[in-house]
Coordinates of C-alpha atoms and ligand atoms in Angstrom, one line a residue:
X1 CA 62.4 -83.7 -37.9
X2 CA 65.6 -83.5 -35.7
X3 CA 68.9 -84.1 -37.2
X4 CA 71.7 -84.4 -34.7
X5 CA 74.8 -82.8 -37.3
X6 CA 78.5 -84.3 -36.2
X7 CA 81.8 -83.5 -36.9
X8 CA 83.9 -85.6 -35.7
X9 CA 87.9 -85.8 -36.0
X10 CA 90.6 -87.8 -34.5
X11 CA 90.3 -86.0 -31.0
X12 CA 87.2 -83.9 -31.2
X13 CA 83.7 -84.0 -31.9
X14 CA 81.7 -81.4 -32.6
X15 CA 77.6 -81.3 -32.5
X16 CA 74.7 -79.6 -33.7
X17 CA 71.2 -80.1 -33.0
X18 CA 68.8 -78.7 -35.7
X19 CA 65.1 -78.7 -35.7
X20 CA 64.5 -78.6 -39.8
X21 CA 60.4 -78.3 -39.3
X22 CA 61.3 -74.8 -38.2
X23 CA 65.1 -74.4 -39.3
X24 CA 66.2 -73.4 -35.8
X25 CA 69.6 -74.9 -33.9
X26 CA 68.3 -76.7 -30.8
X27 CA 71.9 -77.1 -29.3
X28 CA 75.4 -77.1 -30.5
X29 CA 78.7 -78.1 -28.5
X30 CA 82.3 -79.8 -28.5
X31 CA 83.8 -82.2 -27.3
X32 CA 87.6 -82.0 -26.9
X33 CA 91.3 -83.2 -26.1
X34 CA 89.6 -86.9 -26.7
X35 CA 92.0 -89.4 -25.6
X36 CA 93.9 -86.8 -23.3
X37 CA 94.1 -86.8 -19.7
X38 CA 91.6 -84.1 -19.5
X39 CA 89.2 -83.5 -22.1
X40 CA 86.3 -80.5 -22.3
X41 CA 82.8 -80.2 -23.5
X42 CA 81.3 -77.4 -24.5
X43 CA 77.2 -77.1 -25.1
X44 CA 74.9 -74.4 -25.9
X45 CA 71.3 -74.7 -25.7
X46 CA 68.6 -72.4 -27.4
X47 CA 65.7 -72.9 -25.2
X48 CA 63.8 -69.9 -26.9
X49 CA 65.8 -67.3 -29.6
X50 CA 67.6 -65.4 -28.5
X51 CA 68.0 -66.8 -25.5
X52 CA 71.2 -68.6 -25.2
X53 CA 72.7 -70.7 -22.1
X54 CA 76.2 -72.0 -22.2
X55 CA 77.6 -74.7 -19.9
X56 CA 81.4 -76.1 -20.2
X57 CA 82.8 -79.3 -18.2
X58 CA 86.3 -80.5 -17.3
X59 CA 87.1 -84.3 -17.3
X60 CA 88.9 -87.1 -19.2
X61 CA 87.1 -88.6 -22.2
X62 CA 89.0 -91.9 -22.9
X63 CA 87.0 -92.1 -26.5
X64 CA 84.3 -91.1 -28.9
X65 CA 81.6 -93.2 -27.3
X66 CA 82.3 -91.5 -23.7
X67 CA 82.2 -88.1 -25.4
X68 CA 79.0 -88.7 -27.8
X69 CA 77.6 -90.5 -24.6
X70 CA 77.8 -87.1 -22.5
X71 CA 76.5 -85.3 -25.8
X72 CA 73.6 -87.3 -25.7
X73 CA 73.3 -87.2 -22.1
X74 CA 73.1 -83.2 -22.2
X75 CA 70.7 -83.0 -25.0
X76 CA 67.8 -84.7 -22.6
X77 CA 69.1 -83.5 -19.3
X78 CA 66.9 -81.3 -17.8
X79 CA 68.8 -78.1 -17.0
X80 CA 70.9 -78.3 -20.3
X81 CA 68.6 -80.2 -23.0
X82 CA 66.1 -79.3 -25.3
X83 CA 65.0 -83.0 -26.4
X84 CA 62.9 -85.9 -23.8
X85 CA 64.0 -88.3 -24.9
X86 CA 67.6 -88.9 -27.2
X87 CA 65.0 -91.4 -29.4
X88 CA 63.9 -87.6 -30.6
X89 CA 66.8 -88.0 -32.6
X90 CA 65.5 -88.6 -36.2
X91 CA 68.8 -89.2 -37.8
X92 CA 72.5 -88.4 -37.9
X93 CA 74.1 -86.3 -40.1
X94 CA 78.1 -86.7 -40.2
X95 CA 80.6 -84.6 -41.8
X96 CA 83.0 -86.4 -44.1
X97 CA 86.7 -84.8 -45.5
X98 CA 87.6 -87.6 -48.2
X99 CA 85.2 -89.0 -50.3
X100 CA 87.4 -89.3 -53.1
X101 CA 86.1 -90.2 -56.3
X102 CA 84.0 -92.9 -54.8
X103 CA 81.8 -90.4 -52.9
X104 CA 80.0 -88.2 -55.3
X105 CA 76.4 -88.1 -53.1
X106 CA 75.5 -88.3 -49.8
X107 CA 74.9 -91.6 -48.4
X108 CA 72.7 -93.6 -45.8
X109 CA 75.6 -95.2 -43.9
X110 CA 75.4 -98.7 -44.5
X111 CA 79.0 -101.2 -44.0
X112 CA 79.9 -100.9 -47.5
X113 CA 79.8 -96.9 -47.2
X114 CA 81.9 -97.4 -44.1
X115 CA 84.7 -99.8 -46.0
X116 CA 84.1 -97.0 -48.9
X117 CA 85.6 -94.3 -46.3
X118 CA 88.2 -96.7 -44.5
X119 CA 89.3 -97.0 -48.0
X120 CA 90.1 -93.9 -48.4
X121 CA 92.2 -93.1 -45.1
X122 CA 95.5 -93.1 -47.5
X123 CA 94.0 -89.9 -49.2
X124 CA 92.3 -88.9 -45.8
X125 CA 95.1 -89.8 -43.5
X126 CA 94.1 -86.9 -41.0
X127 CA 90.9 -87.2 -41.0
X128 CA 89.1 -90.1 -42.3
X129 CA 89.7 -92.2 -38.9
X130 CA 88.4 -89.5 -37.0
X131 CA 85.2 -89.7 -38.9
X132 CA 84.9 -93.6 -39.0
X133 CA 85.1 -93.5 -35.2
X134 CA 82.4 -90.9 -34.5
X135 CA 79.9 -92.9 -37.3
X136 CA 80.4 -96.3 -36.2
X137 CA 80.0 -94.9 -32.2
X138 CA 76.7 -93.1 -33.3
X139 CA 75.9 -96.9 -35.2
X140 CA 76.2 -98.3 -32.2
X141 CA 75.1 -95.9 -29.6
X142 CA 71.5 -94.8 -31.1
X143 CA 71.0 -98.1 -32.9
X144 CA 67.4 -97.4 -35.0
X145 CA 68.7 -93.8 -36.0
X146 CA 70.0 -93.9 -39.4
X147 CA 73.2 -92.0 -40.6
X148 CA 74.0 -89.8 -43.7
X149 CA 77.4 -88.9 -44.2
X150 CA 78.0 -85.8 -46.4
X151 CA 81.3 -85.3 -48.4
X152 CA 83.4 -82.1 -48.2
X153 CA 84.3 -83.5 -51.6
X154 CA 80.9 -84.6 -53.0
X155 CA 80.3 -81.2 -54.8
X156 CA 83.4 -81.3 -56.9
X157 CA 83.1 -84.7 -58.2
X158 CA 81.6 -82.7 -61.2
X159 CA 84.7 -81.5 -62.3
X160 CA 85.8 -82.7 -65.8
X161 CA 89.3 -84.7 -66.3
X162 CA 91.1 -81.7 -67.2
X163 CA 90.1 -79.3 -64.5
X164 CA 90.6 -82.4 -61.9
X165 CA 94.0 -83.9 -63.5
X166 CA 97.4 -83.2 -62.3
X167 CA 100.2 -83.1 -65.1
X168 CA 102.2 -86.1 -63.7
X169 CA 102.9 -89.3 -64.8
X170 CA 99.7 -91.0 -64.9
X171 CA 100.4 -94.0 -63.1
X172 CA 100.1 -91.9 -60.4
X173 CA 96.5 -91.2 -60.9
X174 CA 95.9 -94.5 -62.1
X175 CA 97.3 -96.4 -59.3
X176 CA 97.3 -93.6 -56.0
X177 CA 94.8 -91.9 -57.3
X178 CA 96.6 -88.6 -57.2
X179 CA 94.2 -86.0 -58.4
X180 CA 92.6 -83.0 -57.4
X181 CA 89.3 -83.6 -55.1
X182 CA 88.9 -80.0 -53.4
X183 CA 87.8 -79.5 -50.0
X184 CA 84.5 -77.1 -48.0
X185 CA 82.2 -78.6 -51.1
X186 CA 79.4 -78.6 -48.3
X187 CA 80.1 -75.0 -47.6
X188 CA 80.6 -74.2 -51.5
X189 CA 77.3 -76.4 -52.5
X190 CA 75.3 -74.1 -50.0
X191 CA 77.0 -70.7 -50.8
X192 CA 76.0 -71.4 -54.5
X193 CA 72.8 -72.3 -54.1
X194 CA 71.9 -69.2 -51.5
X195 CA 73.5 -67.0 -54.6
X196 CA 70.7 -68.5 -57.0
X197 CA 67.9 -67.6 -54.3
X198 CA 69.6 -63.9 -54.1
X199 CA 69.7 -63.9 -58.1
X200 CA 65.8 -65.7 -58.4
X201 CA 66.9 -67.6 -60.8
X202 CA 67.1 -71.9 -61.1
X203 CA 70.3 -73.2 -59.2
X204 CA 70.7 -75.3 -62.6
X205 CA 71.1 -71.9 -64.0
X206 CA 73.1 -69.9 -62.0
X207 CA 76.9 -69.6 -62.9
X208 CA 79.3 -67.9 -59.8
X209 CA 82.2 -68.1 -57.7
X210 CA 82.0 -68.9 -54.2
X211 CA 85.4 -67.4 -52.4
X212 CA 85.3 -69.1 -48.7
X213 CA 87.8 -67.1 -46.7
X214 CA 87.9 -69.2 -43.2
X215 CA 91.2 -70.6 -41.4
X216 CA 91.2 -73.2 -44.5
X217 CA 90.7 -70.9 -48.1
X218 CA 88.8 -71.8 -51.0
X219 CA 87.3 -71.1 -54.3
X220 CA 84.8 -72.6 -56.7
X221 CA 84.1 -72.3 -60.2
X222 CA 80.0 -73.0 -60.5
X223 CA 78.6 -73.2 -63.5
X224 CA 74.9 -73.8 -64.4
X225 CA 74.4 -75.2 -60.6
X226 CA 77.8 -77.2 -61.2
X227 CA 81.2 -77.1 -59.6
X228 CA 83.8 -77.0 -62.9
X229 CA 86.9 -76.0 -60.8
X230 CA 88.4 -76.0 -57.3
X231 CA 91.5 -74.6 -55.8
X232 CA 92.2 -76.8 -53.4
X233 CA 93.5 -80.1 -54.6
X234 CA 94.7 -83.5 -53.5
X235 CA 94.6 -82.4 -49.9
X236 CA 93.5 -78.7 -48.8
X237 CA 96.8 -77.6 -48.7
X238 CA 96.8 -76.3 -52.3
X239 CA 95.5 -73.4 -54.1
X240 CA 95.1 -70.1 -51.6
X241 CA 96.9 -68.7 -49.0
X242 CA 95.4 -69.6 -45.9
X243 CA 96.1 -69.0 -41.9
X244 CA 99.2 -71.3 -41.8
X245 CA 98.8 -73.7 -45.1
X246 CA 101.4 -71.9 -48.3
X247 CA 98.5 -72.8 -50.8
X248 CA 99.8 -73.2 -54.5
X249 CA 103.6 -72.6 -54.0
X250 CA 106.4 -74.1 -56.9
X251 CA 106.5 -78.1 -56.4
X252 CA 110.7 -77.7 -56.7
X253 CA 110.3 -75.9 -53.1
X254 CA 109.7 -79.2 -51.4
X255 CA 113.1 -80.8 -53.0
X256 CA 114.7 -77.7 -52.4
X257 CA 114.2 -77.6 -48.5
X258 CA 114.9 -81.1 -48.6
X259 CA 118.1 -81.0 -49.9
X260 CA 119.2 -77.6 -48.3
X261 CA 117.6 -78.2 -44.6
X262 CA 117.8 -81.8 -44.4
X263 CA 114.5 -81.8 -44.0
X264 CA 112.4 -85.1 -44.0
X265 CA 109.0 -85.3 -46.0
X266 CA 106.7 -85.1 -42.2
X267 CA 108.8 -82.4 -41.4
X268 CA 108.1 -80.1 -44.4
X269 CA 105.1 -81.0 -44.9
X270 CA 104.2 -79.6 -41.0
X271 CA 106.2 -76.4 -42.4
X272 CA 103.8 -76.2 -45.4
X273 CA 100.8 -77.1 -43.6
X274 CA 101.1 -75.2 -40.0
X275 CA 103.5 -73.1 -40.0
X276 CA 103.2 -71.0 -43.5
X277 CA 100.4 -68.9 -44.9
X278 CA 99.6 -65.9 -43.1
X279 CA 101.5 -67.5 -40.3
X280 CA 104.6 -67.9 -42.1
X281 CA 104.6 -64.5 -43.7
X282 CA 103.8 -62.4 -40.6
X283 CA 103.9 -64.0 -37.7
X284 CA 100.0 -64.2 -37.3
X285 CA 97.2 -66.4 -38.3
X286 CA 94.1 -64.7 -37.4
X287 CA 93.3 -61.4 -40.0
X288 CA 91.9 -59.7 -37.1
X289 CA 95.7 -59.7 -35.5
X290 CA 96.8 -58.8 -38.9
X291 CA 94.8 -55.9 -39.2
X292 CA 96.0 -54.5 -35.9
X293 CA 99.6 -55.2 -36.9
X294 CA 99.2 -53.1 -40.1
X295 CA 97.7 -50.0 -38.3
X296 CA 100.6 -50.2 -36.2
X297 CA 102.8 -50.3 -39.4
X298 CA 104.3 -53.7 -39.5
X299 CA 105.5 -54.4 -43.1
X300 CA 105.6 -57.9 -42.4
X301 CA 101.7 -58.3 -41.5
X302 CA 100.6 -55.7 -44.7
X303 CA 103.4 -57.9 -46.7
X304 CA 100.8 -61.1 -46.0
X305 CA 97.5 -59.1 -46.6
X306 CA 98.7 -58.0 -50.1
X307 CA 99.7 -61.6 -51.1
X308 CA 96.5 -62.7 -49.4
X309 CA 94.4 -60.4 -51.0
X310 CA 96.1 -60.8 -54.4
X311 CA 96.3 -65.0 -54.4
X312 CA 92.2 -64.2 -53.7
X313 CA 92.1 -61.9 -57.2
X314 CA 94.2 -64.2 -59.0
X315 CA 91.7 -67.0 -58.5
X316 CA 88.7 -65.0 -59.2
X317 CA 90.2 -64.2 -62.9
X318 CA 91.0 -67.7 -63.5
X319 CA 87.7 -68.8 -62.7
X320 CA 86.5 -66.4 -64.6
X321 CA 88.0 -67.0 -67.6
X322 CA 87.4 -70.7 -67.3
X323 CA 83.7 -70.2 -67.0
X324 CA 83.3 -67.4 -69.7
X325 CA 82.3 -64.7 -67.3
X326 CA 79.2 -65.2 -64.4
X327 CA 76.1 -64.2 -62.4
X328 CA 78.0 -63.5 -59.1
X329 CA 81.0 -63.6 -56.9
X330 CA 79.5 -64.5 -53.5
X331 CA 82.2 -64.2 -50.0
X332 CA 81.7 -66.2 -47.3
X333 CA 83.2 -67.7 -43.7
X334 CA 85.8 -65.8 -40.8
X335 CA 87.0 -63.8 -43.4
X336 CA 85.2 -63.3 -46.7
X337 CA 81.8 -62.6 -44.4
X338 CA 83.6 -60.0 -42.1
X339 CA 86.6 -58.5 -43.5
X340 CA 85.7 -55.3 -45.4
X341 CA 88.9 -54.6 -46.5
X342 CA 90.1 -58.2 -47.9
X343 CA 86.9 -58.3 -50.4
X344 CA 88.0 -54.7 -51.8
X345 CA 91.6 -54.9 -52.3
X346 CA 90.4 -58.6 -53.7
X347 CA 88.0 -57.2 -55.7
X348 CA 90.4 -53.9 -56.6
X349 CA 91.0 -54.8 -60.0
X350 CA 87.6 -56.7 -61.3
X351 CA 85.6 -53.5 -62.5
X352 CA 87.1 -53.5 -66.0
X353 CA 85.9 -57.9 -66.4
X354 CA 82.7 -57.0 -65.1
X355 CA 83.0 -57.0 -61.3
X356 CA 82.5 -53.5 -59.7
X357 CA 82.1 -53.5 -56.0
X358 CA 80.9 -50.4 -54.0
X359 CA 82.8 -49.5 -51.4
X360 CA 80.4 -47.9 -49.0
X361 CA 77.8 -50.9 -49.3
X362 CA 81.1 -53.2 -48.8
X363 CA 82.2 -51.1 -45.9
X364 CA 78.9 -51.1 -44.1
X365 CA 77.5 -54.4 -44.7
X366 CA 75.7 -55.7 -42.1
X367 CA 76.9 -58.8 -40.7
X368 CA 75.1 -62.4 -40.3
X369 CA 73.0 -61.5 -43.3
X370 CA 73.4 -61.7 -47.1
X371 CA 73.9 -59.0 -48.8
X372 CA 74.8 -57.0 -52.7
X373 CA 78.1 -54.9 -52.4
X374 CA 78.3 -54.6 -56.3
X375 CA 77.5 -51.2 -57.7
X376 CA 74.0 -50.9 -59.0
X377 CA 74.7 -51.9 -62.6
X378 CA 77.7 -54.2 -62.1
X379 CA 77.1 -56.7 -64.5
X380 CA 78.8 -59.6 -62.5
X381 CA 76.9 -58.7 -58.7
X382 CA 79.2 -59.6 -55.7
X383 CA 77.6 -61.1 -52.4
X384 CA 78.3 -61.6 -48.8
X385 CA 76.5 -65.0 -48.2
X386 CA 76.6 -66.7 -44.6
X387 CA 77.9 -70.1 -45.0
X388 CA 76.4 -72.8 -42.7
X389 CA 77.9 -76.0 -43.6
X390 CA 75.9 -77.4 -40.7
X391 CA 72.1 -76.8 -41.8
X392 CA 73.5 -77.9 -45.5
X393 CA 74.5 -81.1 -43.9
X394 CA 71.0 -81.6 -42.2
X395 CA 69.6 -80.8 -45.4
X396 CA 71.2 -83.1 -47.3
X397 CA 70.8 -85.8 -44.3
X398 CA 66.7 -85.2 -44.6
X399 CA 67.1 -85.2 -48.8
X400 CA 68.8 -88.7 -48.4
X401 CA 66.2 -90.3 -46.1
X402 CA 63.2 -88.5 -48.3
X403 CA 64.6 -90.6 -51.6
X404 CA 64.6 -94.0 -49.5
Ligands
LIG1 P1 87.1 -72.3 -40.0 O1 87.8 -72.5 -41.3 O2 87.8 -72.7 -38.8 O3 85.6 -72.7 -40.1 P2 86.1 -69.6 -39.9 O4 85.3 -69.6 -41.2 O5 85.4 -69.5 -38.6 O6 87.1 -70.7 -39.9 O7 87.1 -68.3 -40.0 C1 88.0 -68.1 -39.0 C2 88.9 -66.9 -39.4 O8 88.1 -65.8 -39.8 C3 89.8 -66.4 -38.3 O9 91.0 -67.0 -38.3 C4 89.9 -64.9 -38.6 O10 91.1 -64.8 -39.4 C5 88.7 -64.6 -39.5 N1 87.8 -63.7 -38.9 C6 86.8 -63.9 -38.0 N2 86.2 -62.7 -37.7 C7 86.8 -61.7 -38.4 C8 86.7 -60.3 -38.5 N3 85.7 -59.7 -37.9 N4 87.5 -59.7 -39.4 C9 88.5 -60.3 -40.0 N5 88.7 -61.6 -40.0 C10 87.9 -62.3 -39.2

């Protein structure tokens, strides 16, 4: 079976080809600046691991359809495919932000799924049209092929009232729906279920926290193979700090810069979203920049590790006291998979509730692979587990067309 994966936002479109009889990526790509005078695409074919063969093109791509067109285009091509014929294409997997509390499953994408996520562009508003476009392009592009859509949000439709309800008026939730959904569900769902494998025990079983440390931050309370708590919330803006979102900051802030700066609501919520976190600490997004800053002793940049880092802690505590202790802490993405020094100073304090990591296994962990860096005996283990949102997608995608 071959499951084309897409992620497709408002000006972008992102691919990946998997083969799922043998679990290998047959090609992945972008396509960007859709819409722009000059767009990009980017493809990578696997003709045999680890081979690798990268091509890259300039030109404009007025819309999705132009851009999934060349996609498909490449994937047969000769010199950069790897399929004969684009009818290969079993299904289509797509990637979905907002599923709200409509969503709580994957879906074959029929036109009520697609009213189902049109409905929900007020809650998606950045990108929910992005998605619609590149699913109803793939509809009508490889008519025959069907198409799942898998929510970011799916996995925390588990959540019970009080771990998903805000403390405001409840007309709110009532009539907008305000509420926390939580955000990376697909990476969360994965992570959890690669820490039951790693544990040999049933996923229905297995109690952890998955700490996804990418450009976007996130945690998940998992219990018995369910999601009981999230940090992100209406929108991933909430909860950790991240590259350039604040993450949970006092809600009086946003009146306060209002009334002091003049601001408008757009304007501050750009501040909150692109220009804060890391960002807005220090100066930089990426940890890897941050790490150089500190060695070269800028207070600033070790100023926004240690609130990083501590946020991080904080989480893992709460979630820990909400599920009554756990089998694991598993790290994953940019950060939680590479960053030696974020998962100890995170982890600094957790010996004493259970959680001791061991600094030389931490320090030395291989990368790409998943791996223990508790000490032997550590009755809560800690884990570096590679996500892969995309083969979860595809799996989901095949799990969907197996129950038709
Ligand atoms: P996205 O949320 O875009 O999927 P990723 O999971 O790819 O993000 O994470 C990207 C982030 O990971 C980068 O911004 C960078 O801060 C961090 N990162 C990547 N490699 C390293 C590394 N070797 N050490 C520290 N941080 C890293």
């Amino acid at each position: 079976m071959k499951i084309l994966v897409l992620n497709s936002g408002s000006s972008s479109l992102k691919y990946q080809l998997l083969d799922m009889d043998s679990t290998t990526v047959l090609t992945t790509g972008l396509v960007e600046r859709i819409g722009e005078s000059i767009g990009a695409v980017r493809h990578k074919r696997f003709p045999g691991s680890p081979k690798e063969e990268s091509f890259s093109y300039e030109m404009p791509i007025k819309d999705h359809a132009f851009g999934l067109t060349k996609v498909m285009d490449l994937i047969v091509a000769k010199d950069t495919g790897v399929l004969e014929n684009i009818s290969d294409v079993d299904a289509i997997g797509h990637r979905v932000v907002q599923g709200g509390d409509l969503f709580s499953q994957p879906m074959l994408v029929d036109d009520s799924v697609v009213e189902g996520i049109r409905k929900l562009i007020p809650l998606g508003p950045l990108h929910n049209p992005g998605h619609l476009a590149g699913i109803e392009t793939a509809r009508k592009l490889l008519p025959g092929v069907p198409n799942v859509v898998v929510f970011d949000t799916a996995f925390h439709q588990t959540m019970a009232p009080e771990a998903y309800r805000y403390a405001i008026p409840k007309e709110y939730y009532t009539e907008l729906k305000i509420r926390r959904y939580g955000f990376h569900g697909t990476s969360h769902g994965y992570v959890a279920k690669q820490c039951a494998k790693l544990l040999g025990k049933p996923f229905s079983e297995t109690s952890c926290i998955t700490v996804h440390l990418g450009n976007g931050c996130s945690m998940d309370a998992v219990k018995n193979g369910k999601c009981i708590d999230t940090s992100m919330g209406l929108t991933p803006l909430g909860g950790l700090v991240m590259g350039t979102r604040c993450g949970d900051i006092d809600p009086a802030v946003i009146a306060f810069l209002a009334s002091n700066k003049g601001l408008t609501a757009e304007e501050i919520d750009t501040i909150l979203n692109k220009q804060s976190g890391l960002k807005g600490l220090c100066g930089y997004n990426d940890m890897r920049d941050i790490h150089a800053r500190v060695s070269e002793g800028d207070a600033d940049a070790e100023l926004a590790l240690k609130v990083f880092c501590r946020r991080v802690t904080q989480f893992i505590g709460q979630d820990l006291a909400v599920l009554g202790g756990c089998d694991a802490i598993c790290f994953t993405a940019g950060i939680g998979e590479n960053d030696a020094v974020v998962r100890q100073l995170a982890c600094a304090t957790l010996a004493p509730l259970g959680a001791v990591i061991d600094s030389d296994k931490n320090m030395h962990a291989p990368r790409g692979q998943a791996v223990e860096i508790s000490a032997a005996g550590s009755p809560i283990k800690i884990f570096i587990i590679p996500t892969n949102e995309e083969l979860e997608i595809a799996t989901e995608t095949l799990e969907v067309l197996r129950n038709q």
